[in-house]
Coordinates of C-alpha atoms in Angstrom, one line a residue:
X192 CA -1.7 15.9 -16.0
X193 CA 1.0 13.6 -14.4
X194 CA 0.1 10.1 -13.5
X195 CA 1.0 7.6 -10.5
X196 CA 3.1 4.7 -12.0
X197 CA 1.1 1.3 -10.9
X198 CA 4.0 -1.4 -10.9
X199 CA 3.2 -5.1 -10.5
X200 CA 5.6 -7.4 -8.6
X201 CA 4.1 -11.2 -8.3
X202 CA 0.6 -11.1 -7.0
X203 CA 0.9 -7.0 -6.0
X204 CA 0.4 -3.9 -7.3
X205 CA 3.0 -1.3 -6.3
X206 CA 2.2 2.4 -6.3
X207 CA 4.8 4.8 -5.3
X208 CA 3.5 8.3 -5.1
X209 CA 6.7 10.5 -5.8
X210 CA 4.7 13.7 -6.8
X211 CA 2.3 16.1 -5.2
X212 CA -1.1 14.3 -5.1
X213 CA -3.6 16.9 -6.6
X214 CA -7.4 16.0 -6.6
X215 CA -7.3 15.1 -10.1
X216 CA -4.3 12.8 -9.8
X217 CA -5.8 11.0 -6.9
X218 CA -9.0 10.1 -8.7
X219 CA -6.8 9.4 -11.8
X220 CA -4.8 6.9 -9.3
X221 CA -8.2 5.5 -8.2
X222 CA -9.4 4.5 -11.6
X223 CA -6.1 3.4 -12.9
X224 CA -5.5 1.2 -9.7
X225 CA -9.0 -0.6 -10.2
X226 CA -8.4 -1.2 -14.0
X227 CA -4.7 -2.9 -13.1
X228 CA -6.4 -4.9 -10.2
X229 CA -8.7 -6.5 -12.7
X230 CA -6.5 -6.6 -15.7
X231 CA -4.0 -8.5 -13.7
X232 CA -5.9 -10.5 -11.0
X233 CA -3.6 -9.1 -8.4
X234 CA -4.7 -9.8 -4.5
X235 CA -2.7 -7.1 -3.0
X236 CA -2.2 -3.3 -3.2
X237 CA 0.9 -1.3 -1.7
X238 CA 0.5 2.5 -1.7
X239 CA 3.9 4.0 -0.6
X240 CA 3.2 7.3 0.5
X241 CA 6.8 8.2 2.0
X242 CA 7.6 11.0 -0.3
X243 CA 4.3 12.9 0.6
X244 CA 4.9 15.8 3.3
X245 CA 1.1 16.4 3.5
X246 CA -2.2 14.8 2.9
X247 CA -5.2 16.8 2.8
X248 CA -8.7 15.4 3.4
X249 CA -9.5 14.7 0.0
X250 CA -6.6 12.6 -0.7
X251 CA -7.3 10.7 2.6
X252 CA -10.7 10.0 1.5
X253 CA -9.5 8.9 -1.7
X254 CA -6.8 6.4 -0.2
X255 CA -10.0 5.1 1.8
X256 CA -12.0 4.7 -1.4
X257 CA -9.2 3.1 -3.2
X258 CA -8.9 0.6 -0.3
X259 CA -12.7 -0.3 -0.5
X260 CA -12.6 -0.4 -4.1
X261 CA -9.7 -2.8 -4.1
X262 CA -11.2 -5.0 -1.5
X263 CA -14.7 -5.2 -3.4
X264 CA -12.3 -6.7 -6.4
X265 CA -10.4 -9.2 -3.9
X266 CA -7.4 -7.0 -3.3
X267 CA -6.0 -6.1 0.1
X268 CA -4.5 -2.6 0.4
X269 CA -1.6 -1.7 2.5
X270 CA -0.4 2.1 3.1
X271 CA 3.4 2.1 3.7
X272 CA 6.1 4.9 4.5
X273 CA 3.6 7.1 6.5
X274 CA 5.2 9.9 8.0
X275 CA 4.4 11.0 11.4
X276 CA 3.2 14.4 10.3
X277 CA 0.9 12.9 8.2
X278 CA -0.5 10.3 10.6
X279 CA -1.1 13.4 12.9
X280 CA -2.8 15.0 10.2
X281 CA -5.1 12.4 9.1
X282 CA -6.0 11.9 12.8
X283 CA -6.7 15.4 13.6
X284 CA -8.8 15.8 10.2
X285 CA -10.9 12.6 11.9
X286 CA -9.9 10.3 8.9
X287 CA -9.8 6.8 10.3
X288 CA -9.1 5.3 6.7
X289 CA -11.2 1.9 7.3
X290 CA -10.1 -0.9 5.3
X291 CA -6.6 0.3 5.2
X292 CA -3.7 -1.3 6.8
X293 CA -0.5 0.5 7.4
X294 CA 3.1 -0.8 7.7
X295 CA 6.4 1.1 8.2
X296 CA 7.8 0.4 4.6
X297 CA 7.2 -2.0 1.8
X298 CA 8.9 -5.1 2.7
X299 CA 6.8 -4.9 5.9
X300 CA 3.9 -4.2 3.7
X301 CA 4.5 -7.2 1.5
X302 CA 4.8 -9.5 4.7
X303 CA 1.5 -8.4 6.1
X304 CA -0.1 -9.3 2.5
X305 CA 1.3 -12.3 2.5
X306 CA 0.1 -13.0 6.0
X307 CA -3.7 -11.8 5.0
X308 CA -3.7 -14.4 2.1
X309 CA -2.5 -17.3 4.5
X310 CA 1.1 -17.4 2.9
X311 CA 3.9 -18.2 5.6
X312 CA 6.5 -15.4 5.8
X313 CA 9.8 -16.7 6.5
X314 CA 11.6 -14.9 9.4
X315 CA 15.3 -14.4 8.7
X316 CA 16.4 -14.8 12.3
X317 CA 14.7 -18.0 12.7
X318 CA 16.7 -19.3 9.3
X319 CA 19.9 -18.2 10.9
X320 CA 19.2 -20.2 14.0
X321 CA 18.2 -23.3 12.1
X322 CA 21.8 -22.9 10.1
X323 CA 23.6 -22.5 13.4
X324 CA 22.2 -25.6 14.8
X325 CA 22.9 -27.8 11.6
X326 CA 26.5 -26.1 11.6
X327 CA 27.0 -27.1 15.3
X328 CA 25.8 -30.8 14.6

């Protein structure tokens, strides 16, 4: 059985699902992720589903369960890279994915987690404007 890798980046665990999410793989991911949260003490989880063409009701419920387990273990979950067809399917299935925040990509997901933890996220545009003011002085 294939496993989904769980990578640690700072205080965040990144899960990039690049394989078909069969039921057994989804359950194994749920267990692996909970173990890694406890082992690392990370406070954020990003699940990248950009490679998934479809999400069935079981995988959708498993994502919601992963978010709930993560929250109990003091880690926020953000799902990134959701394709429009996947979003439509989840809505049609009536899955609201409670406890899961979403973002368009990994970078925005990391920003969302930083904001949730109370860290200021620098805005690149403001930095450029500040540099322009200093240069003009």
